[in-house]
CSV table of N, CA, C and O in Angstrom, one decimal:
chain,number,residue,atom,x,y,z
A,1350,MET,N,0.8,-1.2,0.0
A,1350,MET,CA,0.0,0.0,0.0
A,1350,MET,C,0.9,1.3,0.0
A,1350,MET,O,0.5,2.2,-0.6
A,1351,LYS,N,2.0,1.2,0.7
A,1351,LYS,CA,2.9,2.4,0.8
A,1351,LYS,C,3.5,2.6,-0.6
A,1351,LYS,O,3.7,3.8,-1.0
A,1352,TRP,N,3.8,1.6,-1.4
A,1352,TRP,CA,4.4,1.8,-2.7
A,1352,TRP,C,3.4,2.5,-3.6
A,1352,TRP,O,3.8,3.2,-4.5
A,1353,MET,N,2.1,2.3,-3.5
A,1353,MET,CA,1.1,3.1,-4.3
A,1353,MET,C,1.2,4.5,-4.0
A,1353,MET,O,1.1,5.4,-4.9
A,1354,LEU,N,1.3,4.9,-2.7
A,1354,LEU,CA,1.4,6.3,-2.3
A,1354,LEU,C,2.7,6.9,-2.9
A,1354,LEU,O,2.6,8.0,-3.4
A,1355,VAL,N,3.7,6.2,-2.9
A,1355,VAL,CA,5.0,6.7,-3.5
A,1355,VAL,C,4.8,6.9,-4.9
A,1355,VAL,O,5.3,7.9,-5.5
A,1356,LEU,N,4.2,6.0,-5.7
A,1356,LEU,CA,4.0,6.2,-7.1
A,1356,LEU,C,3.1,7.4,-7.4
A,1356,LEU,O,3.3,8.1,-8.3
A,1357,VAL,N,2.1,7.6,-6.6
A,1357,VAL,CA,1.2,8.7,-6.8
A,1357,VAL,C,1.9,10.0,-6.6
A,1357,VAL,O,1.8,10.9,-7.4
A,1358,LEU,N,2.6,10.1,-5.5
A,1358,LEU,CA,3.4,11.3,-5.2
A,1358,LEU,C,4.5,11.5,-6.3
A,1358,LEU,O,4.8,12.7,-6.6
A,1359,ALA,N,5.1,10.5,-6.8
A,1359,ALA,CA,6.1,10.7,-7.8
A,1359,ALA,C,5.5,11.2,-9.1
A,1359,ALA,O,6.2,12.0,-9.8
A,1360,GLY,N,4.3,10.9,-9.4
A,1360,GLY,CA,3.7,11.4,-10.6
A,1360,GLY,C,3.4,12.9,-10.4
A,1360,GLY,O,3.4,13.6,-11.4
A,1361,CYS,N,3.1,13.3,-9.2
A,1361,CYS,CA,2.8,14.7,-9.0
A,1361,CYS,C,4.0,15.6,-9.1
A,1361,CYS,O,3.9,16.8,-9.4
A,1362,GLY,N,5.2,15.0,-8.9
A,1362,GLY,CA,6.4,15.8,-8.9
A,1362,GLY,C,7.0,16.1,-10.3
A,1362,GLY,O,7.8,16.9,-10.5
A,1363,SER,N,6.5,15.4,-11.3
A,1363,SER,CA,7.1,15.5,-12.6
A,1363,SER,C,6.4,16.8,-13.3
A,1363,SER,O,5.3,17.1,-13.1
A,1364,ALA,N,7.2,17.4,-14.2
A,1364,ALA,CA,6.7,18.6,-14.9
A,1364,ALA,C,5.7,18.2,-16.0
A,1364,ALA,O,5.9,17.1,-16.6
A,1365,PRO,N,4.8,19.0,-16.3
A,1365,PRO,CA,3.8,18.7,-17.4
A,1365,PRO,C,4.5,18.7,-18.7
A,1365,PRO,O,5.5,19.4,-18.9
A,1366,PRO,N,4.1,17.9,-19.7
A,1366,PRO,CA,4.7,17.9,-21.0
A,1366,PRO,C,4.6,19.3,-21.7
A,1366,PRO,O,3.6,20.0,-21.5
A,1367,ALA,N,5.6,19.6,-22.4
A,1367,ALA,CA,5.6,20.9,-23.1
A,1367,ALA,C,4.5,20.9,-24.2
A,1367,ALA,O,4.3,19.9,-24.8
A,1368,PRO,N,3.8,22.1,-24.4
A,1368,PRO,CA,2.8,22.1,-25.4
A,1368,PRO,C,3.4,21.9,-26.8
A,1368,PRO,O,4.5,22.3,-27.1
A,1369,GLN,N,2.7,21.2,-27.7
A,1369,GLN,CA,3.1,21.0,-29.0
A,1369,GLN,C,2.1,21.6,-30.0
A,1369,GLN,O,0.9,21.6,-29.8
A,1370,ARG,N,2.6,22.1,-31.1
A,1370,ARG,CA,1.8,22.7,-32.1
A,1370,ARG,C,1.4,21.6,-33.1
A,1370,ARG,O,2.2,20.9,-33.6
A,1371,VAL,N,0.1,21.5,-33.3
A,1371,VAL,CA,-0.4,20.5,-34.2
A,1371,VAL,C,-1.3,21.2,-35.2
A,1371,VAL,O,-2.2,21.9,-34.9
A,1372,GLU,N,-0.9,21.1,-36.5
A,1372,GLU,CA,-1.7,21.7,-37.5
A,1372,GLU,C,-2.7,20.7,-38.1
A,1372,GLU,O,-2.4,19.6,-38.5
A,1373,VAL,N,-4.0,21.2,-38.1
A,1373,VAL,CA,-5.1,20.3,-38.5
A,1373,VAL,C,-5.7,21.0,-39.7
A,1373,VAL,O,-6.1,22.2,-39.6
A,1374,PRO,N,-5.9,20.4,-40.8
A,1374,PRO,CA,-6.5,21.0,-42.0
A,1374,PRO,C,-8.0,21.3,-41.6
A,1374,PRO,O,-8.7,20.4,-41.0
A,1375,VAL,N,-8.5,22.4,-42.0
A,1375,VAL,CA,-9.9,22.8,-41.7
A,1375,VAL,C,-10.5,23.1,-43.1
A,1375,VAL,O,-10.0,23.8,-43.9
A,1376,PHE,N,-11.7,22.6,-43.2
A,1376,PHE,CA,-12.5,22.8,-44.5
A,1376,PHE,C,-12.9,24.3,-44.6
A,1376,PHE,O,-13.4,24.9,-43.6
A,1377,THR,N,-12.6,24.9,-45.7
A,1377,THR,CA,-13.1,26.2,-46.0
A,1377,THR,C,-13.7,26.1,-47.4
A,1377,THR,O,-13.2,25.5,-48.3
A,1378,PRO,N,-14.9,26.7,-47.6
A,1378,PRO,CA,-15.5,26.7,-48.9
A,1378,PRO,C,-14.7,27.4,-50.0
A,1378,PRO,O,-14.1,28.4,-49.7
A,1379,CYS,N,-14.6,26.8,-51.2
A,1379,CYS,CA,-13.8,27.4,-52.2
A,1379,CYS,C,-14.6,28.5,-52.9
A,1379,CYS,O,-14.0,29.4,-53.5
A,1380,VAL,N,-15.9,28.5,-52.8
A,1380,VAL,CA,-16.7,29.6,-53.4
A,1380,VAL,C,-17.2,30.5,-52.3
A,1380,VAL,O,-17.9,30.0,-51.4
A,1381,LYS,N,-16.8,31.7,-52.3
A,1381,LYS,CA,-17.1,32.6,-51.2
A,1381,LYS,C,-18.6,33.2,-51.4
A,1381,LYS,O,-19.3,33.3,-50.5
A,1382,VAL,N,-18.9,33.5,-52.7
A,1382,VAL,CA,-20.2,34.0,-53.0
A,1382,VAL,C,-20.7,33.2,-54.3
A,1382,VAL,O,-20.0,33.3,-55.3
A,1383,ALA,N,-21.9,32.6,-54.2
A,1383,ALA,CA,-22.4,31.9,-55.3
A,1383,ALA,C,-23.1,32.9,-56.3
A,1383,ALA,O,-23.6,33.9,-55.8
A,1384,PRO,N,-22.9,32.7,-57.6
A,1384,PRO,CA,-23.6,33.5,-58.5
A,1384,PRO,C,-25.1,33.6,-58.3
A,1384,PRO,O,-25.7,32.6,-58.0
A,1385,GLN,N,-25.7,34.7,-58.5
A,1385,GLN,CA,-27.1,34.9,-58.3
A,1385,GLN,C,-27.9,34.3,-59.5
A,1385,GLN,O,-27.6,34.6,-60.6
A,1386,ARG,N,-28.8,33.4,-59.2
A,1386,ARG,CA,-29.6,32.7,-60.2
A,1386,ARG,C,-30.5,33.8,-60.8
A,1386,ARG,O,-31.2,34.5,-60.1
A,1387,PRO,N,-30.6,33.9,-62.2
A,1387,PRO,CA,-31.4,34.9,-62.8
A,1387,PRO,C,-32.9,34.5,-62.7
A,1387,PRO,O,-33.3,33.4,-62.5
A,1388,ALA,N,-33.7,35.5,-62.7
A,1388,ALA,CA,-35.2,35.3,-62.8
A,1388,ALA,C,-35.6,35.1,-64.2
A,1388,ALA,O,-35.5,36.0,-65.1
A,1389,TYR,N,-35.9,33.9,-64.6
A,1389,TYR,CA,-36.2,33.6,-65.9
A,1389,TYR,C,-37.7,34.0,-66.3
A,1389,TYR,O,-38.6,33.7,-65.5
A,1390,GLU,N,-37.9,34.5,-67.4
A,1390,GLU,CA,-39.2,34.9,-67.9
A,1390,GLU,C,-40.1,33.7,-68.0
A,1390,GLU,O,-41.3,33.7,-67.7
A,1391,PHE,N,-39.6,32.6,-68.5
A,1391,PHE,CA,-40.3,31.4,-68.7
A,1391,PHE,C,-41.0,30.9,-67.4
A,1391,PHE,O,-42.1,30.5,-67.5
A,1392,ASP,N,-40.3,31.0,-66.3
A,1392,ASP,CA,-40.9,30.6,-65.0
A,1392,ASP,C,-42.0,31.5,-64.6
A,1392,ASP,O,-42.8,31.1,-63.7
A,1393,GLN,N,-42.2,32.7,-65.1
A,1393,GLN,CA,-43.2,33.6,-64.7
A,1393,GLN,C,-44.4,33.7,-65.7
A,1393,GLN,O,-45.3,34.5,-65.5
A,1394,LEU,N,-44.3,32.9,-66.7
A,1394,LEU,CA,-45.4,32.9,-67.7
A,1394,LEU,C,-46.7,32.3,-67.1
A,1394,LEU,O,-46.6,31.4,-66.3
A,1395,ALA,N,-47.8,32.8,-67.6
A,1395,ALA,CA,-49.1,32.3,-67.2
A,1395,ALA,C,-49.3,31.0,-67.8
A,1395,ALA,O,-48.8,30.7,-68.9
A,1396,PRO,N,-50.0,30.1,-67.2
A,1396,PRO,CA,-50.3,28.8,-67.8
A,1396,PRO,C,-51.0,28.9,-69.1
A,1396,PRO,O,-50.8,28.0,-70.0
A,1397,ALA,N,-51.7,29.9,-69.4
A,1397,ALA,CA,-52.4,30.1,-70.7
A,1397,ALA,C,-51.5,30.8,-71.7
A,1397,ALA,O,-52.1,31.3,-72.7
A,1398,ALA,N,-50.2,30.9,-71.5
A,1398,ALA,CA,-49.4,31.6,-72.5
A,1398,ALA,C,-49.4,31.0,-73.8
A,1398,ALA,O,-49.5,29.7,-73.9
A,1399,THR,N,-49.3,31.8,-74.9
A,1399,THR,CA,-49.4,31.3,-76.2
A,1399,THR,C,-48.0,30.7,-76.6
A,1399,THR,O,-47.0,30.9,-75.9
A,1400,ASP,N,-48.0,29.9,-77.6
A,1400,ASP,CA,-46.7,29.3,-78.1
A,1400,ASP,C,-45.7,30.4,-78.4
A,1400,ASP,O,-44.5,30.3,-78.1
A,1401,GLY,N,-46.2,31.5,-79.0
A,1401,GLY,CA,-45.3,32.6,-79.4
A,1401,GLY,C,-44.7,33.2,-78.1
A,1401,GLY,O,-43.5,33.6,-78.1
A,1402,GLU,N,-45.5,33.4,-77.1
A,1402,GLU,CA,-45.0,34.0,-75.9
A,1402,GLU,C,-43.9,33.1,-75.2
A,1402,GLU,O,-42.9,33.6,-74.7
A,1403,ILE,N,-44.2,31.8,-75.3
A,1403,ILE,CA,-43.3,30.8,-74.7
A,1403,ILE,C,-41.9,30.9,-75.4
A,1403,ILE,O,-40.9,30.9,-74.8
A,1404,VAL,N,-42.0,30.9,-76.7
A,1404,VAL,CA,-40.8,30.9,-77.6
A,1404,VAL,C,-40.0,32.2,-77.3
A,1404,VAL,O,-38.7,32.1,-77.1
A,1405,LEU,N,-40.6,33.3,-77.3
A,1405,LEU,CA,-39.9,34.6,-77.0
A,1405,LEU,C,-39.3,34.6,-75.6
A,1405,LEU,O,-38.2,35.1,-75.4
A,1406,ALA,N,-40.0,34.1,-74.6
A,1406,ALA,CA,-39.5,34.1,-73.3
A,1406,ALA,C,-38.3,33.1,-73.2
A,1406,ALA,O,-37.2,33.5,-72.6
A,1407,LEU,N,-38.3,32.0,-73.8
A,1407,LEU,CA,-37.2,31.1,-73.9
A,1407,LEU,C,-36.0,31.7,-74.6
A,1407,LEU,O,-34.8,31.5,-74.2
A,1408,ALA,N,-36.3,32.4,-75.7
A,1408,ALA,CA,-35.2,33.1,-76.4
A,1408,ALA,C,-34.5,34.1,-75.5
A,1408,ALA,O,-33.2,34.2,-75.5
A,1409,ARG,N,-35.3,34.9,-74.8
A,1409,ARG,CA,-34.6,35.9,-73.9
A,1409,ARG,C,-33.9,35.3,-72.7
A,1409,ARG,O,-32.9,35.7,-72.3
A,1410,ASP,N,-34.5,34.2,-72.3
A,1410,ASP,CA,-33.9,33.5,-71.1
A,1410,ASP,C,-32.6,32.8,-71.5
A,1410,ASP,O,-31.7,32.6,-70.7
A,1411,TRP,N,-32.4,32.5,-72.8
A,1411,TRP,CA,-31.2,31.8,-73.2
A,1411,TRP,C,-30.0,32.6,-72.9
A,1411,TRP,O,-29.0,32.0,-72.3
A,1412,LEU,N,-30.0,33.9,-73.1
A,1412,LEU,CA,-28.8,34.7,-72.8
A,1412,LEU,C,-28.6,34.8,-71.3
A,1412,LEU,O,-27.4,34.7,-70.9
A,1413,ARG,N,-29.6,34.9,-70.5
A,1413,ARG,CA,-29.5,34.9,-69.1
A,1413,ARG,C,-28.9,33.6,-68.6
A,1413,ARG,O,-28.0,33.6,-67.7
A,1414,GLY,N,-29.4,32.5,-69.2
A,1414,GLY,CA,-28.9,31.2,-68.8
A,1414,GLY,C,-27.4,31.0,-69.1
A,1414,GLY,O,-26.7,30.4,-68.3
A,1415,ARG,N,-27.0,31.5,-70.3
A,1415,ARG,CA,-25.6,31.3,-70.7
A,1415,ARG,C,-24.7,32.1,-69.8
A,1415,ARG,O,-23.6,31.7,-69.4
A,1416,LYS,N,-25.1,33.3,-69.4
A,1416,LYS,CA,-24.3,34.1,-68.5
A,1416,LYS,C,-24.2,33.4,-67.1
A,1416,LYS,O,-23.1,33.3,-66.6
A,1417,TYR,N,-25.3,32.9,-66.6
A,1417,TYR,CA,-25.3,32.3,-65.3
A,1417,TYR,C,-24.4,31.0,-65.4
A,1417,TYR,O,-23.6,30.7,-64.5
A,1418,GLU,N,-24.5,30.3,-66.5
A,1418,GLU,CA,-23.8,29.1,-66.7
A,1418,GLU,C,-22.3,29.4,-66.7
A,1418,GLU,O,-21.5,28.7,-66.1
A,1419,GLY,N,-21.9,30.4,-67.3
A,1419,GLY,CA,-20.5,30.9,-67.3
A,1419,GLY,C,-19.9,31.2,-66.0
A,1419,GLY,O,-18.8,30.8,-65.6
A,1420,GLU,N,-20.8,31.9,-65.2
A,1420,GLU,CA,-20.4,32.3,-63.8
A,1420,GLU,C,-20.2,31.0,-62.9
A,1420,GLU,O,-19.3,30.9,-62.1
A,1421,MET,N,-21.2,30.1,-63.1
A,1421,MET,CA,-21.1,28.8,-62.3
A,1421,MET,C,-19.9,28.0,-62.7
A,1421,MET,O,-19.2,27.5,-61.8
A,1422,GLU,N,-19.6,27.9,-64.0
A,1422,GLU,CA,-18.4,27.2,-64.5
A,1422,GLU,C,-17.1,27.8,-63.9
A,1422,GLU,O,-16.2,27.1,-63.5
A,1423,ALA,N,-17.1,29.1,-63.9
A,1423,ALA,CA,-15.9,29.8,-63.3
A,1423,ALA,C,-15.7,29.5,-61.9
A,1423,ALA,O,-14.6,29.3,-61.4
A,1424,ALA,N,-16.8,29.5,-61.1
A,1424,ALA,CA,-16.7,29.2,-59.7
A,1424,ALA,C,-16.3,27.8,-59.5
A,1424,ALA,O,-15.4,27.5,-58.6
A,1425,ILE,N,-16.8,26.8,-60.2
A,1425,ILE,CA,-16.5,25.4,-60.1
A,1425,ILE,C,-15.0,25.2,-60.5
A,1425,ILE,O,-14.3,24.5,-59.9
A,1426,ALA,N,-14.6,25.9,-61.6
A,1426,ALA,CA,-13.2,25.8,-62.0
A,1426,ALA,C,-12.2,26.2,-60.9
A,1426,ALA,O,-11.2,25.6,-60.7
A,1427,GLY,N,-12.6,27.3,-60.2
A,1427,GLY,CA,-11.8,27.8,-59.1
A,1427,GLY,C,-11.7,26.7,-58.0
A,1427,GLY,O,-10.7,26.6,-57.3
A,1428,CYS,N,-12.8,26.0,-57.7
A,1428,CYS,CA,-12.7,24.9,-56.7
A,1428,CYS,C,-11.9,23.8,-57.1
A,1428,CYS,O,-11.1,23.3,-56.3
A,1429,THR,N,-12.1,23.3,-58.3
A,1429,THR,CA,-11.3,22.1,-58.8
A,1429,THR,C,-9.8,22.5,-58.9
A,1429,THR,O,-9.0,21.7,-58.7
A,1430,HIS,N,-9.5,23.7,-59.3
A,1430,HIS,CA,-8.1,24.2,-59.4
A,1430,HIS,C,-7.5,24.2,-58.0
A,1430,HIS,O,-6.3,23.7,-57.9
A,1431,SER,N,-8.2,24.7,-57.0
A,1431,SER,CA,-7.6,24.8,-55.7
A,1431,SER,C,-7.4,23.4,-55.1
A,1431,SER,O,-6.4,23.2,-54.3
A,1432,VAL,N,-8.2,22.4,-55.4
A,1432,VAL,CA,-8.1,21.1,-54.8
A,1432,VAL,C,-6.9,20.4,-55.4
A,1432,VAL,O,-6.1,19.7,-54.7
A,1433,THR,N,-6.6,20.6,-56.7
A,1433,THR,CA,-5.5,19.9,-57.3
A,1433,THR,C,-4.2,20.5,-56.9
A,1433,THR,O,-3.1,19.9,-57.0
A,1434,ASP,N,-4.2,21.8,-56.5
A,1434,ASP,CA,-2.9,22.4,-56.1
A,1434,ASP,C,-2.5,22.2,-54.7
A,1434,ASP,O,-1.4,22.5,-54.3
A,1435,VAL,N,-3.4,21.5,-53.9
A,1435,VAL,CA,-3.1,21.3,-52.5
A,1435,VAL,C,-1.9,20.4,-52.3
A,1435,VAL,O,-1.0,20.7,-51.4
A,1436,GLY,N,-1.7,19.4,-53.1
A,1436,GLY,CA,-0.6,18.5,-52.9
A,1436,GLY,C,0.7,19.0,-53.5
A,1436,GLY,O,1.8,18.4,-53.4
A,1437,HIS,N,0.7,20.1,-54.2
A,1437,HIS,CA,1.9,20.6,-54.9
A,1437,HIS,C,2.6,21.7,-54.2
A,1437,HIS,O,2.2,22.6,-53.7
C-alpha cells in the first residue's frame, strides 16, 4: 500500500509535458459567394401563355442562362483548381 502512495506522489512531482503545435486542416469553402440565379421569364409565364410568348421568353432566357452558366463554371473551376494544387 505504501508503494502506491509513493507512485502517486512521484507522478505529481514531474513537470507537465511541453505544449506541441499540431496543424489540422480545416475545411473552407472554395466559393465565397455563389452567382445569383437569374429570374427567368419562362418561369413567370401564365399557364395560358401562347406558343409565341413561350418561344420569345425562352429566347430571352437563353442569354441569361448562358451568362449564369459561365459564372457557375468559373466558380467550379476555381474549386477544382484549388483542390489539385493542395498537394503541390
